[in-house]
Coordinates of C-alpha atoms in Angstrom, one line a residue:
M1 CA 81.5 70.5 147.7
V2 CA 84.5 71.5 145.6
T3 CA 84.2 72.1 141.9
A4 CA 86.9 72.1 139.3
A5 CA 86.7 75.8 138.9
Q6 CA 87.4 76.6 142.6
P7 CA 91.1 76.3 142.6
L8 CA 91.4 79.1 140.1
L9 CA 89.3 81.6 142.2
P10 CA 92.2 82.7 144.7
R11 CA 94.3 83.5 141.8
A12 CA 91.8 85.6 140.0
T13 CA 90.8 87.5 143.0
A14 CA 94.4 88.3 144.1
R15 CA 94.5 91.1 141.7
P16 CA 92.6 94.3 142.5
P17 CA 89.3 94.7 140.6
R18 CA 90.5 97.7 138.8
A19 CA 93.5 95.8 137.5
M20 CA 91.2 92.9 136.3
G21 CA 89.2 95.4 134.2
V22 CA 92.2 96.4 132.1
R23 CA 93.6 92.9 131.3
H24 CA 92.4 93.1 127.7
L25 CA 93.2 96.9 127.3
G26 CA 95.5 96.9 124.4
P27 CA 97.6 99.9 122.9
N28 CA 95.0 100.2 120.2
W29 CA 92.9 102.2 122.6
Y30 CA 95.2 105.3 122.2
A31 CA 93.4 105.7 118.8
T32 CA 90.5 107.3 120.9
V33 CA 93.0 109.9 122.0
M34 CA 94.3 110.6 118.5
G35 CA 90.9 110.7 116.9
T36 CA 89.6 113.2 119.6
A37 CA 92.6 115.5 119.6
V38 CA 92.5 115.8 115.8
V39 CA 88.9 117.1 115.8
A40 CA 90.1 120.1 117.8
T41 CA 93.2 120.8 115.9
A42 CA 91.7 120.3 112.4
G43 CA 88.8 122.4 113.4
A44 CA 90.9 125.3 114.5
G45 CA 92.4 125.8 111.0
L46 CA 89.0 125.7 109.1
P47 CA 88.7 128.6 106.6
V48 CA 85.1 129.4 107.8
S49 CA 84.2 131.3 111.0
V50 CA 81.5 129.7 113.0
P51 CA 80.3 131.5 116.2
G52 CA 81.1 129.5 119.4
L53 CA 83.2 126.9 117.6
R54 CA 86.4 127.8 119.2
P55 CA 85.2 127.1 122.8
V56 CA 83.8 123.8 121.7
L57 CA 87.2 122.8 120.1
T58 CA 89.0 123.8 123.3
G59 CA 86.6 121.5 125.1
V60 CA 87.2 118.7 122.8
W61 CA 91.0 119.0 123.2
A62 CA 90.5 119.0 127.0
L63 CA 88.6 115.7 126.6
S64 CA 91.6 114.3 124.6
L65 CA 93.9 115.3 127.4
A66 CA 91.7 113.6 130.0
L67 CA 91.5 110.5 127.8
L68 CA 95.3 110.5 127.5
V69 CA 95.8 110.7 131.3
T70 CA 93.3 108.0 131.9
L71 CA 94.7 105.5 129.4
L72 CA 98.2 106.1 130.5
G73 CA 97.2 105.2 133.9
A74 CA 95.2 102.1 132.7
R75 CA 98.0 100.9 130.7
A76 CA 100.4 101.3 133.6
L77 CA 98.0 99.0 135.7
H78 CA 98.0 96.7 132.6
W79 CA 101.9 96.4 132.5
T80 CA 102.0 96.1 136.3
H81 CA 99.4 93.4 136.8
H82 CA 99.2 91.7 133.4
R83 CA 102.8 91.6 132.1
D84 CA 101.9 88.3 130.4
Q85 CA 99.2 89.8 128.4
A86 CA 101.4 92.9 127.6
R87 CA 104.1 90.7 126.3
A88 CA 101.6 88.7 124.3
H89 CA 100.6 91.9 122.7
L90 CA 104.2 92.7 121.6
L91 CA 104.5 89.3 120.1
D92 CA 101.2 89.5 118.3
P93 CA 101.8 90.8 114.7
A94 CA 98.2 92.0 114.7
M95 CA 98.7 94.1 118.0
A96 CA 102.3 95.0 118.1
P97 CA 102.0 97.9 115.4
F98 CA 99.6 99.7 117.6
Y99 CA 102.3 100.7 119.9
G100 CA 102.8 103.4 117.4
C101 CA 99.6 104.9 118.6
L102 CA 101.0 105.8 122.0
S103 CA 103.5 108.1 120.2
M104 CA 100.9 109.7 118.1
A105 CA 98.5 110.1 121.0
L106 CA 101.1 112.0 122.9
L107 CA 101.9 114.2 119.9
A108 CA 98.4 114.8 119.0
V109 CA 97.4 116.1 122.5
G110 CA 100.7 118.1 122.6
G111 CA 100.0 119.8 119.3
G112 CA 96.4 120.6 120.3
A113 CA 97.8 122.4 123.4
L114 CA 99.4 125.0 121.2
T115 CA 96.6 125.1 118.7
V116 CA 93.6 125.3 120.9
G117 CA 94.5 124.4 124.5
S118 CA 96.4 127.7 125.0
D119 CA 92.9 129.4 125.1
W120 CA 92.3 127.5 128.3
I121 CA 95.7 127.1 130.1
G122 CA 97.6 130.0 128.6
T123 CA 100.5 130.1 126.2
E124 CA 103.3 129.5 128.5
A125 CA 101.7 126.3 129.9
A126 CA 100.8 125.2 126.5
V127 CA 104.3 125.6 125.3
A128 CA 105.6 123.6 128.3
L129 CA 103.1 120.9 127.9
D130 CA 103.7 120.5 124.2
A131 CA 107.4 120.4 124.7
V132 CA 107.2 117.5 127.1
L133 CA 104.6 115.5 125.1
F134 CA 106.4 116.3 121.9
T135 CA 109.6 115.1 123.2
A136 CA 108.1 112.0 124.8
G137 CA 106.0 111.1 121.7
T138 CA 109.0 111.6 119.3
V139 CA 111.3 109.3 121.4
V140 CA 108.4 106.6 121.6
G141 CA 107.7 106.9 117.9
L142 CA 111.3 106.6 116.7
A143 CA 111.7 103.5 119.0
A144 CA 108.5 102.0 117.7
A145 CA 109.6 102.6 114.0
V146 CA 112.6 100.5 114.8
A147 CA 111.4 97.9 117.3
V148 CA 108.0 96.8 115.7
P149 CA 109.6 96.0 112.3
Y150 CA 112.4 94.3 114.1
L151 CA 109.9 92.2 116.0
M152 CA 108.0 91.5 112.8
A153 CA 111.1 90.2 111.1
V154 CA 112.7 88.3 114.0
R155 CA 110.0 87.1 116.4
H156 CA 106.7 87.3 114.6
R157 CA 105.8 84.5 112.1
I158 CA 104.0 86.4 109.3
E159 CA 102.5 85.2 106.0
P160 CA 101.9 87.6 103.0
A161 CA 98.2 87.2 103.5
Q162 CA 98.4 88.7 106.9
A163 CA 99.5 92.1 105.5
T164 CA 97.1 94.8 106.6
P165 CA 97.3 98.8 106.8
V166 CA 97.8 98.4 110.7
W167 CA 101.4 97.6 109.7
L168 CA 101.9 101.3 108.8
L169 CA 101.0 102.6 112.3
P170 CA 104.6 102.6 113.8
L171 CA 106.0 104.0 110.6
V172 CA 103.5 107.0 110.6
A173 CA 104.5 108.1 114.1
P174 CA 107.7 110.0 113.0
M175 CA 105.7 111.9 110.4
V176 CA 103.4 113.1 113.1
S177 CA 106.4 114.4 114.9
A178 CA 107.5 116.1 111.6
A179 CA 104.1 117.8 111.2
L180 CA 103.6 119.0 114.8
G181 CA 107.2 119.9 115.7
P182 CA 107.2 123.2 113.7
L183 CA 104.6 124.5 116.1
L184 CA 107.4 124.7 118.8
V185 CA 110.0 126.4 116.4
P186 CA 108.9 130.1 117.0
H187 CA 109.0 129.4 120.8
L188 CA 112.7 128.4 120.6
P189 CA 115.6 130.9 120.7
A190 CA 116.4 132.3 117.3
G191 CA 119.3 130.7 115.4
Q192 CA 120.7 127.3 115.9
A193 CA 117.9 126.0 118.1
R194 CA 115.2 126.8 115.6
E195 CA 116.9 125.6 112.6
T196 CA 117.9 122.4 114.4
L197 CA 114.4 121.5 115.3
L198 CA 113.0 122.3 111.8
L199 CA 115.6 120.2 110.1
A200 CA 115.1 117.3 112.6
C201 CA 111.4 117.5 111.6
V202 CA 112.4 117.3 108.0
A203 CA 114.6 114.3 108.7
M204 CA 111.7 112.5 110.4
F205 CA 109.6 113.3 107.3
G206 CA 112.0 111.5 105.3
V207 CA 112.3 108.5 107.7
S208 CA 108.6 108.0 107.8
L209 CA 108.0 108.7 104.1
L210 CA 110.6 106.2 102.8
A211 CA 109.6 103.6 105.3
T212 CA 106.0 103.9 104.3
L213 CA 106.9 103.7 100.6
L214 CA 108.5 100.3 101.5
M215 CA 105.4 99.0 103.4
L216 CA 102.6 100.3 101.3
P217 CA 103.2 98.1 98.3
L218 CA 102.9 95.0 100.6
V219 CA 99.5 96.3 102.0
F220 CA 98.2 97.1 98.5
G221 CA 99.5 93.7 97.0
R222 CA 97.6 91.8 99.7
L223 CA 94.5 93.6 98.9
I224 CA 94.6 92.9 95.2
T225 CA 95.8 89.4 95.3
G226 CA 94.2 88.2 98.6
G227 CA 90.8 89.9 98.2
P228 CA 88.9 92.1 100.7
L229 CA 90.1 92.3 104.3
P230 CA 88.0 90.6 106.9
L231 CA 85.0 92.7 107.9
A232 CA 86.3 93.9 111.3
L233 CA 89.6 95.0 109.6
T234 CA 88.1 96.8 106.6
P235 CA 88.0 100.2 108.4
T236 CA 91.8 100.0 108.7
L237 CA 92.0 100.8 105.0
F238 CA 91.5 104.4 106.1
L239 CA 94.9 104.2 107.9
V240 CA 96.5 104.6 104.6
L241 CA 95.4 108.3 104.6
G242 CA 97.5 108.9 107.7
P243 CA 100.9 109.1 106.0
L244 CA 99.4 110.8 103.0
G245 CA 97.6 113.6 104.8
Q246 CA 100.2 113.9 107.5
S247 CA 103.0 114.4 105.0
T248 CA 101.1 117.0 103.2
T249 CA 100.4 118.8 106.6
A250 CA 104.1 118.5 107.4
V251 CA 105.5 120.2 104.2
N252 CA 103.0 123.1 104.6
K253 CA 104.1 123.5 108.2
F254 CA 107.7 123.6 107.0
A255 CA 106.9 126.4 104.7
D256 CA 105.0 128.3 107.4
V257 CA 108.0 128.6 109.7
A258 CA 110.9 128.3 107.3
P259 CA 111.3 132.1 106.6
G260 CA 113.9 133.4 109.0
V261 CA 114.8 130.0 110.3
V262 CA 116.9 128.7 107.4
P263 CA 118.7 130.7 104.8
T264 CA 116.7 132.5 102.0
P265 CA 117.3 130.0 99.1
Y266 CA 116.1 127.0 101.2
S267 CA 113.1 128.9 102.9
G268 CA 111.7 129.6 99.5
G269 CA 112.2 126.1 98.5
F270 CA 109.9 124.8 101.5
G271 CA 107.2 126.9 99.8
V272 CA 107.6 125.3 96.5
L273 CA 107.9 121.9 98.1
A274 CA 104.6 122.5 99.9
V275 CA 102.6 122.8 96.8
L276 CA 104.5 120.5 94.3
Y277 CA 104.5 117.6 96.8
G278 CA 101.3 118.4 98.6
V279 CA 98.9 118.6 95.6
P280 CA 99.8 115.3 93.9
V281 CA 99.8 113.4 97.3
M282 CA 96.4 114.9 98.2
G283 CA 95.1 113.7 94.9
F284 CA 96.2 110.2 95.7
A285 CA 94.7 110.5 99.2
L286 CA 91.3 111.3 97.6
L287 CA 91.5 108.3 95.3
W288 CA 92.3 106.1 98.3
F289 CA 89.5 107.7 100.3
A290 CA 87.1 106.6 97.6
L291 CA 88.6 103.1 97.4
A292 CA 88.5 102.6 101.2
T293 CA 84.9 103.9 101.4
A294 CA 83.8 101.5 98.7
H295 CA 85.2 98.7 100.6
V296 CA 83.6 99.8 103.8
V297 CA 80.2 100.1 102.2
R298 CA 80.6 96.5 101.0
A299 CA 81.6 95.3 104.4
R300 CA 78.7 97.1 106.1
R301 CA 76.3 95.4 103.7
E302 CA 77.8 92.1 104.7
G303 CA 77.2 92.6 108.3
M304 CA 80.3 94.6 109.5
G305 CA 79.6 95.6 113.2
F306 CA 81.3 98.0 115.5
A307 CA 84.9 97.4 116.5
M308 CA 87.7 99.6 117.8
T309 CA 88.9 99.7 114.3
W310 CA 86.2 102.1 113.5
W311 CA 88.5 104.8 115.1
A312 CA 90.5 104.5 111.8
F313 CA 87.8 106.8 110.4
T314 CA 88.9 109.7 112.5
F315 CA 92.7 110.6 112.8
P316 CA 93.6 109.6 109.2
V317 CA 90.8 111.7 107.9
G318 CA 91.7 114.5 110.2
T319 CA 95.3 114.6 108.7
C320 CA 93.7 115.1 105.3
V321 CA 91.8 118.1 106.7
T322 CA 94.9 119.8 108.0
G323 CA 96.7 119.0 104.7
A324 CA 94.0 120.6 102.6
E325 CA 93.9 123.6 105.0
G326 CA 97.7 124.0 104.6
L327 CA 97.4 123.7 100.7
A328 CA 94.6 126.3 100.7
R329 CA 96.8 128.7 102.7
H330 CA 99.7 128.3 100.3
T331 CA 97.7 128.4 97.0
G332 CA 94.8 130.6 97.8
L333 CA 92.5 128.1 96.1
I334 CA 88.8 128.2 97.3
A335 CA 88.3 124.7 96.1
L336 CA 90.8 123.5 98.8
D337 CA 89.0 125.5 101.4
G338 CA 85.9 123.7 100.3
L339 CA 87.7 120.3 100.5
A340 CA 88.9 121.0 104.0
V341 CA 85.3 121.9 105.1
V342 CA 83.8 118.6 103.6
L343 CA 86.5 116.4 105.0
Y344 CA 86.0 117.9 108.4
A345 CA 82.2 117.3 108.1
V346 CA 83.2 113.6 107.6
L347 CA 85.7 113.7 110.5
A348 CA 83.0 115.1 112.9
A349 CA 80.4 112.5 111.9
A350 CA 82.9 109.6 112.2
W351 CA 84.1 110.8 115.5
G352 CA 80.7 111.2 116.8
T353 CA 79.7 107.6 115.7
A354 CA 82.9 106.0 116.9
A355 CA 82.6 107.7 120.3
L356 CA 79.0 106.8 120.8
H357 CA 79.6 103.1 120.1
T358 CA 82.6 103.1 122.2
V359 CA 80.8 104.5 125.2
R360 CA 78.0 101.9 124.7
G361 CA 80.7 99.2 124.6
L362 CA 82.3 100.3 127.8
L363 CA 79.1 100.5 129.7
S364 CA 78.1 97.2 128.6
G365 CA 81.5 95.7 129.3
A366 CA 81.8 94.2 125.8
L367 CA 84.9 96.1 124.7
L368 CA 87.0 95.2 127.7
A369 CA 86.0 91.6 127.9
G370 CA 88.2 88.8 126.9
P371 CA 88.1 87.2 123.5
R372 CA 85.3 84.8 123.1
T373 CA 85.5 81.1 122.1
A374 CA 84.1 80.7 118.6
A375 CA 81.2 78.4 118.4
V376 CA 81.7 75.2 116.4
A377 CA 80.0 75.6 113.1
P378 CA 77.4 72.8 112.1
R379 CA 78.4 70.5 109.3

């Protein structure tokens, strides 16, 4: 006896089982790589010495590298066997901005290679790995910063009420390049090569900062005039911390490497910029942290369950940790050391919670399942 569902079976089984499992794997999964890598890099700069912490951080970075390799392979299968779904992601205004996460995942793992990964693979290999990942991540990030807003303007049909902090993701990617690029400066030949890379990072700092200043009012305006975000999207409010913490990290990294790379008057100016820019921005970041936390507490009381958006609690908070660490170095303030430690404790707890729920979701199959049809509400 032939049923109506049987004609669909040959088409469904024509693809390898492994490919079927990645059909609904979106670019948002790269947030797991970013959130894991920042735990290692932020922990390496803490002002306190904890016995045995360094090997643990190296292991966390190795985990982020393994996650990156796994996701790159899975996403390659996705594009090979499910191009219709991949194109649908690009044309979805809620999913397309997550393509910025690919860039930031590459950059975060590359930066971690020099920060802690060199303990495991050696300095020479770490520099080579970071150079490859930084180059690829920067190219992808700059492309996303142009392509995603273009698609939003030309192909997507967006209403003002749809504005969310997710829109910031492709615009923050060049700022991550700006913050992590200075790590490679000392490994380049002295002279033109070092100065070119440093000033290129400063240019990407400006690209991301000005683009964020254009987009952030739309997000904040939606929040004030349209009311709270849907429960599942409420954690994305923490994404606003990304450009704030990462830009503070970037100006401090500029000040770290500028002496001897740019002429003396300008190298001193980077030190001034690190404090005069970083302190007010970090203050605003703390204000936004409190606002976002209040929204999350409210959403949790109303029944907010786990979603992949919970990874927004990790990488953005990690950038605030590295920003506070940089300010502590350039000001010598113990209060900033304490802030870095407290924020890192929040980061570690958030990463542990998100990772645990993600593993549970993978084991149950819920996170890679297709979207469910909503039940009809009773009248």
